[in-house]
Short mmCIF file of C-alpha atoms and ligand atoms in Angstrom, two decimals:
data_model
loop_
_atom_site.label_atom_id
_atom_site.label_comp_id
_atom_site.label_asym_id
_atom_site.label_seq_id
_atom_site.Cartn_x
_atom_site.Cartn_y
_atom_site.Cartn_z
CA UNK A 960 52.82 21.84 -16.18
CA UNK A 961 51.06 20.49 -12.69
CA UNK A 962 47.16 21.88 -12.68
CA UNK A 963 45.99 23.96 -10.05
CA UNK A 964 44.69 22.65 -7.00
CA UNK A 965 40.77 23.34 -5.75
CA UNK A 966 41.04 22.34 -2.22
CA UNK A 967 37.25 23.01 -1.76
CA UNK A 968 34.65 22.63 -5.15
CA UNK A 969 32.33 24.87 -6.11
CA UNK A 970 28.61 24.11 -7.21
CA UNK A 971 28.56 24.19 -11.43
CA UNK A 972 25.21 24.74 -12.78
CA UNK A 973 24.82 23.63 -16.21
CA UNK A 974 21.95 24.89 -18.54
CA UNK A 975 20.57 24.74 -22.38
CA UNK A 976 21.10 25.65 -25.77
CA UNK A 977 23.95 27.37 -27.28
CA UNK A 978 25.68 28.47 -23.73
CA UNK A 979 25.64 25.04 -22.52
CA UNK A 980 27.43 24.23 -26.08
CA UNK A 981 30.06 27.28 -25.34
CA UNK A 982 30.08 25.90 -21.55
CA UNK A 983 31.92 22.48 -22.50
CA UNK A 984 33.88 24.53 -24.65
CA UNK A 985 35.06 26.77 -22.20
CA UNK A 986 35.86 23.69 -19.33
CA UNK A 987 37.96 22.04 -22.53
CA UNK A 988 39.72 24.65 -24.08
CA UNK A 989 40.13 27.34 -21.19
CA UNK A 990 39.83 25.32 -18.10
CA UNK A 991 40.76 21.87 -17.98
CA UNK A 992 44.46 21.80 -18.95
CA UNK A 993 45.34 24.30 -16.55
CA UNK A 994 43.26 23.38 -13.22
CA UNK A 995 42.09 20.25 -11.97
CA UNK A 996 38.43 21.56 -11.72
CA UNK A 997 36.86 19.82 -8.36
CA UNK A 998 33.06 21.05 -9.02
CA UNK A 999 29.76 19.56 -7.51
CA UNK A 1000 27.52 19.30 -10.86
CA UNK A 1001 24.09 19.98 -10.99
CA UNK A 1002 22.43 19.66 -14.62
CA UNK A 1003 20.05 22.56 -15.05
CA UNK A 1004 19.38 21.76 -18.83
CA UNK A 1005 15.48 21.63 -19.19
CA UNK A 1006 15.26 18.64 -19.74
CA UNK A 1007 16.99 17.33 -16.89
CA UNK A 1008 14.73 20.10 -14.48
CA UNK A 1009 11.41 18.56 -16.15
CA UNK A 1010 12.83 14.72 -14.91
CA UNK A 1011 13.64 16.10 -11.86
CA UNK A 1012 10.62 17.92 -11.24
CA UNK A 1013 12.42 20.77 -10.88
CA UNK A 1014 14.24 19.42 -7.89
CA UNK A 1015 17.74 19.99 -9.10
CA UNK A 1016 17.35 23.62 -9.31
CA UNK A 1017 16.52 23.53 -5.30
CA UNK A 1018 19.29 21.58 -4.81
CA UNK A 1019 21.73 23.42 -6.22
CA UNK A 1020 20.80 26.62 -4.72
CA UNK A 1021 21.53 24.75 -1.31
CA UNK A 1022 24.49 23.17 -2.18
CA UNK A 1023 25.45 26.87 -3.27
CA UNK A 1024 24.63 27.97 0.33
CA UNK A 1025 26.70 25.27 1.67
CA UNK A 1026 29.73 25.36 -0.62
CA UNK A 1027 29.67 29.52 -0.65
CA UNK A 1028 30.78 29.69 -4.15
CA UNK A 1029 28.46 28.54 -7.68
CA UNK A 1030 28.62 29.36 -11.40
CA UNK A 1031 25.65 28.78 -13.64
CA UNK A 1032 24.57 28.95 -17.35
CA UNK A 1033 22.22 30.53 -18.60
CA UNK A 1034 18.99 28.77 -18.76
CA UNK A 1035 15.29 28.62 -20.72
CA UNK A 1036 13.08 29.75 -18.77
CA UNK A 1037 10.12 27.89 -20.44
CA UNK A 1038 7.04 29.33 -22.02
CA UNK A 1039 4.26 27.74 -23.18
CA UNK A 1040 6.11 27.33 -26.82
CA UNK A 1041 9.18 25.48 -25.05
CA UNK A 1042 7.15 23.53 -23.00
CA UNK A 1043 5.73 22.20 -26.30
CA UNK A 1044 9.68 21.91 -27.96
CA UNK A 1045 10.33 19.81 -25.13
CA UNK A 1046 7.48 18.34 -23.91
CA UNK A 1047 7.61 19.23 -20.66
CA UNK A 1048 5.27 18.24 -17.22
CA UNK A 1049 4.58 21.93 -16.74
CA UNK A 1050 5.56 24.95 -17.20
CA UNK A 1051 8.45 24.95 -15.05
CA UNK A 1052 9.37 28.39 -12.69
CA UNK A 1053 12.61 30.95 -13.56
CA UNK A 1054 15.51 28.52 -12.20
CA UNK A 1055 17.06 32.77 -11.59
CA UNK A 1056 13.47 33.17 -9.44
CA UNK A 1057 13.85 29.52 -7.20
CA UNK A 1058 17.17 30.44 -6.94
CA UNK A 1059 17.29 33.69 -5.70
CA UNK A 1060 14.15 33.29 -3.56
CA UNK A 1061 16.24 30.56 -1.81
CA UNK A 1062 19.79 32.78 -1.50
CA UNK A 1063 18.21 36.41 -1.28
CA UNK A 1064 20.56 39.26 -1.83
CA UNK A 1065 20.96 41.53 -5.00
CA UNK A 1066 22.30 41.16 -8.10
CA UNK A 1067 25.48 42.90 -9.18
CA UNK A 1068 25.86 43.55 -12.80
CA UNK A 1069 29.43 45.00 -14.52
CA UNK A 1070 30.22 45.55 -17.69
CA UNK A 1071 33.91 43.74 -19.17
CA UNK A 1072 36.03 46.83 -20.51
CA UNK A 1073 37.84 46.69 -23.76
CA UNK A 1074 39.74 49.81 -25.01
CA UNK A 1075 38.51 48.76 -28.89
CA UNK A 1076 34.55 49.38 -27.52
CA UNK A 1077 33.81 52.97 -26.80
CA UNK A 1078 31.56 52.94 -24.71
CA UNK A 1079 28.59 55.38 -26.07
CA UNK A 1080 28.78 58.19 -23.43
CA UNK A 1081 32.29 59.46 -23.70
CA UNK A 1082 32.91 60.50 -20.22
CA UNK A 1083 32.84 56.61 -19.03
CA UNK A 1084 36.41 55.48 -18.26
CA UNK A 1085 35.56 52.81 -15.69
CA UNK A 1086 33.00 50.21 -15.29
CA UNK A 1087 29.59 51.33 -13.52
CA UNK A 1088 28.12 48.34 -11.71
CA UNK A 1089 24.87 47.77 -11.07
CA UNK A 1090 23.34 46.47 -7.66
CA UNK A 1091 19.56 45.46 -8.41
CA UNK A 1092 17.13 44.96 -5.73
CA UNK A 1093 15.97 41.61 -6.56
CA UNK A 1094 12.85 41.79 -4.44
CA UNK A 1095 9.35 43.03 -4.95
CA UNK A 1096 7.84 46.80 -5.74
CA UNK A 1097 6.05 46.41 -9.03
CA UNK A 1098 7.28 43.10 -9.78
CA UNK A 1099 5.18 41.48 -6.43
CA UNK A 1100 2.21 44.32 -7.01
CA UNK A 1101 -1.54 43.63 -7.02
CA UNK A 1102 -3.53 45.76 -10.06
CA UNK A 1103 -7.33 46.13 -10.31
CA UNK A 1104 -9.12 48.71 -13.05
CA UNK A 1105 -11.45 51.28 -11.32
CA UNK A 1106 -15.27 49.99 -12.94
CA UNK A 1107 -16.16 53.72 -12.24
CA UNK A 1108 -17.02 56.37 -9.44
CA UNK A 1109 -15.97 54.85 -5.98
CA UNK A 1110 -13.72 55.19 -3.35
CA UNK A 1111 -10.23 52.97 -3.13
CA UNK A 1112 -9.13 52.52 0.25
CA UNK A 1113 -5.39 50.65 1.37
CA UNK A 1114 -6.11 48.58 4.35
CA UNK A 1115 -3.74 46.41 6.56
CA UNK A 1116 -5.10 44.68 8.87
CA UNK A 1117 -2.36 42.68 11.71
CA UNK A 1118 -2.87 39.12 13.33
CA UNK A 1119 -4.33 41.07 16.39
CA UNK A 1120 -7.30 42.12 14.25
CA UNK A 1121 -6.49 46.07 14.36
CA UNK A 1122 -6.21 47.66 11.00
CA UNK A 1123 -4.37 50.77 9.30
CA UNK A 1124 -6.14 52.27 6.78
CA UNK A 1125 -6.20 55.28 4.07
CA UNK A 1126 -8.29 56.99 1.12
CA UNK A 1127 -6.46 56.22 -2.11
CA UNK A 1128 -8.56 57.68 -4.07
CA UNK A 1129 -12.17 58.90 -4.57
CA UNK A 1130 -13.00 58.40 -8.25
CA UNK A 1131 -15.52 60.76 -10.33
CA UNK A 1132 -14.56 58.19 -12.93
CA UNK A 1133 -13.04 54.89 -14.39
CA UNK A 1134 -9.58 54.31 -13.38
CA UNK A 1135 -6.78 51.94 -12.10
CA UNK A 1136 -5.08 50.82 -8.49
CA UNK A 1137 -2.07 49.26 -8.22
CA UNK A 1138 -1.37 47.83 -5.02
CA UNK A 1139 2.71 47.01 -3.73
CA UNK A 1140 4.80 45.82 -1.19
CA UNK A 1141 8.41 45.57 0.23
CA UNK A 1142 9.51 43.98 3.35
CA UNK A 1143 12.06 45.48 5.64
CA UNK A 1144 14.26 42.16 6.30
CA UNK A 1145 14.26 42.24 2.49
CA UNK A 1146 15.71 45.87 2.27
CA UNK A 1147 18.67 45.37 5.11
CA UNK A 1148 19.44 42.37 2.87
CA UNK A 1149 19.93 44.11 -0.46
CA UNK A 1150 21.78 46.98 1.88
CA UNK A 1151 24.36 44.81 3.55
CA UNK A 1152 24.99 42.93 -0.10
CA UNK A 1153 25.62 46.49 -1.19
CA UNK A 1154 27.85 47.66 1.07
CA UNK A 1155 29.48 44.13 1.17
CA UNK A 1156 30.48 44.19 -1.96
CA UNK A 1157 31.40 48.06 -2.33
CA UNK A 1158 34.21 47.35 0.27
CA UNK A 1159 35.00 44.09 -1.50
CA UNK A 1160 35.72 45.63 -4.93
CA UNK A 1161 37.19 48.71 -3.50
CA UNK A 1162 34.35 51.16 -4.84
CA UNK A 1163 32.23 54.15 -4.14
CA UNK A 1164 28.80 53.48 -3.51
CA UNK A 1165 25.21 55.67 -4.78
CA UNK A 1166 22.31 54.77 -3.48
CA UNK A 1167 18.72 56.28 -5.28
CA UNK A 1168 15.36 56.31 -4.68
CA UNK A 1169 12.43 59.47 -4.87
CA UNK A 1170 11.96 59.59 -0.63
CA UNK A 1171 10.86 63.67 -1.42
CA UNK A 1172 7.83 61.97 -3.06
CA UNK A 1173 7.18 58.66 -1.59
CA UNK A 1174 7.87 59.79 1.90
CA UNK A 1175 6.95 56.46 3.28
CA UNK A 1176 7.91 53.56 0.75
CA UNK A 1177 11.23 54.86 -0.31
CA UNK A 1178 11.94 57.35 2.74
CA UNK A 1179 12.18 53.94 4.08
CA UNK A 1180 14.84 52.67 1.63
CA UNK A 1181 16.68 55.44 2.24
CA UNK A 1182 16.98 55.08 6.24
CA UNK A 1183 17.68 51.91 6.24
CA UNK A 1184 20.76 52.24 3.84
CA UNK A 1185 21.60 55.21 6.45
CA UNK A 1186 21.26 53.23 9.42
CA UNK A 1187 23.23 50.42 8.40
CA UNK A 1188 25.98 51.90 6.81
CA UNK A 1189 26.35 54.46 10.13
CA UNK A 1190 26.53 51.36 12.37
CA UNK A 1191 28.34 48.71 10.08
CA UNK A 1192 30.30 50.10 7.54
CA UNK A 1193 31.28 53.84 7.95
CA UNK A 1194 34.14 52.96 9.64
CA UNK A 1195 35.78 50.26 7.35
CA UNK A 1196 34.64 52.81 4.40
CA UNK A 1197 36.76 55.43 5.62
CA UNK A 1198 39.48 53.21 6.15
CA UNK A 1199 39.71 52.60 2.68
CA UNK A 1200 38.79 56.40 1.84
CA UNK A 1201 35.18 54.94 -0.15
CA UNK A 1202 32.10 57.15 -0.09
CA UNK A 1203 29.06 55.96 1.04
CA UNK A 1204 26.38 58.60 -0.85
CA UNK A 1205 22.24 59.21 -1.68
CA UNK A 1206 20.87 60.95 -3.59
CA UNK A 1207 17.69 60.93 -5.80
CA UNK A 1208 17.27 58.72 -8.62
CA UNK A 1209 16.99 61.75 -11.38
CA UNK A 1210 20.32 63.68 -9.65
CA UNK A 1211 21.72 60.34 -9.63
CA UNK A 1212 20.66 59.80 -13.55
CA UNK A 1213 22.33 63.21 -14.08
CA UNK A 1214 25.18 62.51 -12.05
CA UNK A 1215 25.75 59.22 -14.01
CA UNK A 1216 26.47 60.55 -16.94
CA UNK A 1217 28.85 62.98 -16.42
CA UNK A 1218 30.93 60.87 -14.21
CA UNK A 1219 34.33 58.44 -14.95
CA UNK A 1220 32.32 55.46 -13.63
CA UNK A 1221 33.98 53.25 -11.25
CA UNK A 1222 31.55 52.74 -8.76
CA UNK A 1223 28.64 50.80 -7.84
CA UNK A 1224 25.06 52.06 -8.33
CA UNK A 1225 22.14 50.56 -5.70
CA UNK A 1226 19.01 50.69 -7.49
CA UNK A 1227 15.61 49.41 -6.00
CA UNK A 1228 13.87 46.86 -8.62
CA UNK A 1229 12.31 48.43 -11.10
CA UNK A 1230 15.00 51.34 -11.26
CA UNK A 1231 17.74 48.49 -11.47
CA UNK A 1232 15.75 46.75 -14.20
CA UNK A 1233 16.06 49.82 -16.43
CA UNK A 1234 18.71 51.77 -15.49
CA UNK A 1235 20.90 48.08 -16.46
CA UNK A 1236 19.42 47.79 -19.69
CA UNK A 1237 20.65 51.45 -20.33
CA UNK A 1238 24.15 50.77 -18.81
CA UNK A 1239 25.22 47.59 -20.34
CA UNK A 1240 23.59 48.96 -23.76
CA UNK A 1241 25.92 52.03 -23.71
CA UNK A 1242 28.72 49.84 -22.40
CA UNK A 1243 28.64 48.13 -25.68
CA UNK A 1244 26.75 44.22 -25.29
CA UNK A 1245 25.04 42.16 -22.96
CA UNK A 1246 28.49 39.48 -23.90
CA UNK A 1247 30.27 41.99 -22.21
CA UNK A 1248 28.84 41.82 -19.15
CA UNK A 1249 30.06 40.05 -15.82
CA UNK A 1250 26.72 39.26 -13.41
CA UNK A 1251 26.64 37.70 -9.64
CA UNK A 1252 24.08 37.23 -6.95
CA UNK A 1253 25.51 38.23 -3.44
CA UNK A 1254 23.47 36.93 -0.57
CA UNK A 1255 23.37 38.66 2.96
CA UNK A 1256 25.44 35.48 4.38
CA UNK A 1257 28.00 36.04 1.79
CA UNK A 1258 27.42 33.19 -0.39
CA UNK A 1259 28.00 34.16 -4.55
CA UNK A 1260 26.60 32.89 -7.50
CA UNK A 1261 28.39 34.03 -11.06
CA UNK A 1262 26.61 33.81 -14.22
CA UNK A 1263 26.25 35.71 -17.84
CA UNK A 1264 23.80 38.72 -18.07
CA UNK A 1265 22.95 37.36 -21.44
CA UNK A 1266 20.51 34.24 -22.20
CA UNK A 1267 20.88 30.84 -24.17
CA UNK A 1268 21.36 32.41 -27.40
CA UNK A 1269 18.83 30.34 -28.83
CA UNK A 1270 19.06 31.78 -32.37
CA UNK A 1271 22.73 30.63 -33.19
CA UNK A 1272 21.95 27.11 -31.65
CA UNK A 1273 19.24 26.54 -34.13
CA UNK A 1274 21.70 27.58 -36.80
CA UNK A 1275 24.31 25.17 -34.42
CA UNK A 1276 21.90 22.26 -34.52
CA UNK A 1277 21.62 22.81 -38.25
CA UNK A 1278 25.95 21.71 -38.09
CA UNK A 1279 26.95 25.80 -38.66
CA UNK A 1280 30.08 27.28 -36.62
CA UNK A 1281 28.56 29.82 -35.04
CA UNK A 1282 29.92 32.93 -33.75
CA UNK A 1283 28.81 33.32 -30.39
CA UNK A 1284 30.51 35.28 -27.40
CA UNK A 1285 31.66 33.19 -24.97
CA UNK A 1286 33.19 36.22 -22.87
CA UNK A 1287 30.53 36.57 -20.33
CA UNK A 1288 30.49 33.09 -19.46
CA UNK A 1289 34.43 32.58 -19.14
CA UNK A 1290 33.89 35.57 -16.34
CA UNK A 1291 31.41 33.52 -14.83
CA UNK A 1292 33.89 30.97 -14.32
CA UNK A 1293 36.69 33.44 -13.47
CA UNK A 1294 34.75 35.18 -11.10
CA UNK A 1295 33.96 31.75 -9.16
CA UNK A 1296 37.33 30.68 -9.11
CA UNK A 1297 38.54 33.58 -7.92
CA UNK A 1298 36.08 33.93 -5.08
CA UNK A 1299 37.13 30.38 -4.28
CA UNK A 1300 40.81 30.41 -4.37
CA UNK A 1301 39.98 34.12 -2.05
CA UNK A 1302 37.99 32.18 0.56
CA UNK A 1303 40.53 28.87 0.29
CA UNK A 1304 44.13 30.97 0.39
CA UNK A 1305 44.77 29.93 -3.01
CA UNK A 1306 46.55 32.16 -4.70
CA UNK A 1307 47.41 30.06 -7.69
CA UNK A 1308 43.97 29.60 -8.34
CA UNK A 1309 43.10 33.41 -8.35
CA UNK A 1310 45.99 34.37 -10.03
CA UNK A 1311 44.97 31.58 -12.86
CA UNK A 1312 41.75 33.25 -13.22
CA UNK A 1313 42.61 36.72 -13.59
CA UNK A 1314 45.19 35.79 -16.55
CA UNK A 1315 42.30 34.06 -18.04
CA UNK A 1316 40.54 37.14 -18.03
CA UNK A 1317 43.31 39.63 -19.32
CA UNK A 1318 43.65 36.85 -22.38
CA UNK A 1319 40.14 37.02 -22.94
CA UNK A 1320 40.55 41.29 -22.79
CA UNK A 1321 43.86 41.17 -24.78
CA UNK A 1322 42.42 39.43 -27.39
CA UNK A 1323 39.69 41.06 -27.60
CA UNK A 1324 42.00 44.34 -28.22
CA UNK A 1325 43.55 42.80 -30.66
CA UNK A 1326 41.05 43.04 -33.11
CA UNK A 1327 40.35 39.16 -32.61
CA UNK A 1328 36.35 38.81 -31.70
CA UNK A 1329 32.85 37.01 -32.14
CA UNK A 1330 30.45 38.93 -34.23
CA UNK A 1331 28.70 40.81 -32.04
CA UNK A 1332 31.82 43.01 -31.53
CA UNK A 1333 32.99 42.41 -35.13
CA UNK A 1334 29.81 44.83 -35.80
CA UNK A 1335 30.97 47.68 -32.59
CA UNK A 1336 34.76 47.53 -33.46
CA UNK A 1337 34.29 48.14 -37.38
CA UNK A 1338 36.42 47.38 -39.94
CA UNK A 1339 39.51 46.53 -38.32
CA UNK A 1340 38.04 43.33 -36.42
CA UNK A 1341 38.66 39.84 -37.38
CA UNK A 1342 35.41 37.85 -37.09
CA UNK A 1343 35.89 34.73 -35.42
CA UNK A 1344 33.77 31.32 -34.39
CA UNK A 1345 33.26 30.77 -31.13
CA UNK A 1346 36.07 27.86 -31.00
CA UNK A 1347 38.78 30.13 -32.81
CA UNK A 1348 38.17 32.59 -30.15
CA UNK A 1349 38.78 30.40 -27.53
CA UNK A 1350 41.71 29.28 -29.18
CA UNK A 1351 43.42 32.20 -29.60
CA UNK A 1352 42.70 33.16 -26.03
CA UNK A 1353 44.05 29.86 -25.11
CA UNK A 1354 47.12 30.97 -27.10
CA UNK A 1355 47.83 33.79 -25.39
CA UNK A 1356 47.09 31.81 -21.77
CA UNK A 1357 50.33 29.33 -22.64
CA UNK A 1358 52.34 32.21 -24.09
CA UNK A 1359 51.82 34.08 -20.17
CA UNK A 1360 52.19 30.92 -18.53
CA UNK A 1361 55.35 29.24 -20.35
P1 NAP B 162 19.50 35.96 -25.40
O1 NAP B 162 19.79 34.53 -25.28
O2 NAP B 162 20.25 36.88 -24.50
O3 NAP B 162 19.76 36.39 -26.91
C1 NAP B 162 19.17 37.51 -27.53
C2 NAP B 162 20.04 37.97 -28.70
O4 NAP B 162 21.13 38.73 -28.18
C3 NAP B 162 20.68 36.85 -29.48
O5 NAP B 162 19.82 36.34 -30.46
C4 NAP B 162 21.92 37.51 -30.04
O6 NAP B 162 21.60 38.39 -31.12
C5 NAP B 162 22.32 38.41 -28.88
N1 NAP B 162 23.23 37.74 -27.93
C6 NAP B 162 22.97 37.40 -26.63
N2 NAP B 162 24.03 36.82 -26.08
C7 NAP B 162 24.98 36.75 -27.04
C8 NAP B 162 26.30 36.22 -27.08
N3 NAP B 162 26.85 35.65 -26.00
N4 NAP B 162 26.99 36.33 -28.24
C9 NAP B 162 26.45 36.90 -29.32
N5 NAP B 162 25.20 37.42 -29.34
C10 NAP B 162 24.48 37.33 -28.23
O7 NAP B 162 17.96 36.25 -25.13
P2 NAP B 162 16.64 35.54 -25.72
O8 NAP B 162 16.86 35.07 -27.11
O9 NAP B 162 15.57 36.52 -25.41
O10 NAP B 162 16.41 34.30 -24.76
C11 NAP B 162 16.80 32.98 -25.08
C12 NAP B 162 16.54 32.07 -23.90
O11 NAP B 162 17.36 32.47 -22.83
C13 NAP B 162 15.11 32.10 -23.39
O12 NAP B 162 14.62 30.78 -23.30
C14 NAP B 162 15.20 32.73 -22.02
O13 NAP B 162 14.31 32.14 -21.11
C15 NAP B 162 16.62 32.48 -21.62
N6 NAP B 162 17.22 33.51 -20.74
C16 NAP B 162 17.98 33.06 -19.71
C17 NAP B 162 18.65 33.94 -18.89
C18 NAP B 162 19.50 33.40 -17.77
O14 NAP B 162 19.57 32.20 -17.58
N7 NAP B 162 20.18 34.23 -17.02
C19 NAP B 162 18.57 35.32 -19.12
C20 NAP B 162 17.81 35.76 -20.21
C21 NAP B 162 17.15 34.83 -21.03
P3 NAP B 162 21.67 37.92 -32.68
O15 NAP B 162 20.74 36.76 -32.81
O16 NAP B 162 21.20 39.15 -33.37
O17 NAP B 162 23.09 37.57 -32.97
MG1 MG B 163 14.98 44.02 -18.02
#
């Protein structure tokens, strides 16, 4: 057979541990014999960040602005323990954090749907996806304890020296302040990725916040999702018969759970951070779980909601097979081919990757599975290594191409 063509590459992002193990797996077993992979490599393994000074991460988010299109592995994010394991310069940022500082956007999280994991609320059909904020709230705030009886004020003061101000408080007593901040360029962003990608994937779209109580601070939110989706993207919606929709975040909650899924779910920061926990936990695993930054310019970065998996590499390292799911990172790779061979015209290449990804599904209905959903699917699983699971979704990827 002649291997798919990539007329354009796409920026591969390597990383540590046990994924970066699966990740050469993947390219040799999955990848390789069917496409002739044209990639611009960037080595985000820690060690290779620490000899770089970090430099490699920067360039790889540009090269992902410039090429459109990037996959990446999950990376350690080092603590003062790994910067010990691997003696390191310093305590080297989030590569996630440089990167998306440099791309902007929102992160879109989906769970992978297999008809062998029920998903825990029984109403879900469809996959719910989850568009996170990705920029500030509580996770950019300023905290200080109240020593005692006092007033706390909130002032801003502009370049021209004139100053908004109001009472936050007047304390009898000890208490605490907690000081945040969003920008509005940073809002339009995460709405345009939004509705972006709600019209890409054909979906519905909520949108939640509590404007009834912060009238200000997520009133704000809420226009600006209104005022962009009136002049951008009601008309293309209705084209396609989608629903552009707010509501507040506790209806929404509600609303959630009695629904079919199949749509996407905006959620500022903080709301996205929990609310995705919940979602992909009642979905079934984190392994399960497809995850790409979309930047306002349209440039997408695919990676797997999980981590390195550093537990089963120790027990790797120690010469075990290990059974670790490779499934999230395979739809890394699927998802950036497919965006590629979209933006290039080639077909091959899309159709290629979503074969790859009914194999993966089909055997995963099978019964034939890593551990992890050994344990969800009961007694009727097979348990698997990592490698026999790629095998026998490399199996069934000859069987549909011969
Ligand atoms: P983790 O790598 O997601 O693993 C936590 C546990 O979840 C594992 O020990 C394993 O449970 C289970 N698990 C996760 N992915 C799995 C998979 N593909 N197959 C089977 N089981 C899986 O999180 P962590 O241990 O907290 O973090 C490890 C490293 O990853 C850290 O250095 C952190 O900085 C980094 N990290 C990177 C990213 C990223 O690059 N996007 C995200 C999160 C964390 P059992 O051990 O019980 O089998
Ligand atoms: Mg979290």
């Amino acid at each position: 057979m002649d291997k798919i063509i990539m007329q354009n590459p796409i920026v591969e992002m390597d990383g540590d541990e046990m994924t970066r193990i699966l990740w050469q797996q993947i390219k040799d077993e999955l990848l390789s014999p069917f496409v002739a992979l044209n990639t611009e490599y960037y080595d985000l393994g820690l060690k290779h960040r620490d000899e770089t000074d970090d430099q490699v991460t920067v360039d790889a988010a540009l090269a992902t602005k410039r090429l459109g299109v990037a996959v990446k592995c999950a990376t350690i994010t080092p603590n003062a323990q790994r910067v010990e394991e691997y003696n390191l310069k310093k305590m080297w940022k989030s590569p996630n954090g440089t990167i998306r500082a440099i791309l902007d956007g929102t992160v879109f999280r989906a769970p992978i749907i297999a008809k062998n994991i029920e998903p825990a609320v029984r109403f879900w059909k469809k996959p719910i996806t989850i568009a996170r904020h990705a920029y500030g709230d509580v996770y950019k705030s300023v905290e200080l304890p109240a020593p005692g009886p006092g007033r706390a004020e909130l002032t801003f003061t502009g370049e021209d020296g004139t100053t908004l101000s109001t009472v936050v408080h007047d304390f009898k007593g000890p208490g605490l302040l907690q000081g945040m901040h969003n920008t509005d360029s940073s809002i339009r962003a995460f709405a345009h990725s939004c509705f972006r990608f709600a019209l890409e994937t054909n979906q519905d779209l909520w949108f939640c916040a509590k404007d009834t109580i912060s009238k200000t601070y997520d009133q704000t939110f809420k226009l600006t999702f209104e005022a962009i989706y009136n002049e951008d993207y009601k008309a293309a919606f209705e084209e396609k018969g989608l629903t552009y929709f707010y509501t507040l975040i506790d209806d929404a909650v509600a609303r959630v759970i009695r629904s079919e899924g199949g749509f996407i779910w905006a959620l500022k920061n903080y709301d996205g951070d929990v609310m995705s926990d919940m979602v992909s936990t009642a979905f079934g695993s984190l392994a399960m779980m497809t995850s790409v930054l979309v930047s306002p310019e349209g440039v997408y970065e695919y990676e797997a909601a999980h981590g390195t998996v550093t537990r089963h590499y120790y027990r790797y390292l120690k010469g075990e097979e290990t059974s670790t799911n490779p499934v999230a990172t395979i739809f890394a790779w699927t998802g950036a081919l497919a965006k590629r061979g979209e933006l290039d015209g080639n077909q091959a290449l899309t159709d290629f990757a979503k074969l790859l990804e009914k194999a993966c599904i089909d055997t995963v209905e099978a019964g034939q599975v890593t551990g992890d959903l050994a344990a969800l699917i009961g007694p009727t699983a097979t348990k698997l290594t990592s490698l026999q699971f790629l095998r026998a979704i490399r199996a069934r990827v000859e069987a549909a191409i011969a």
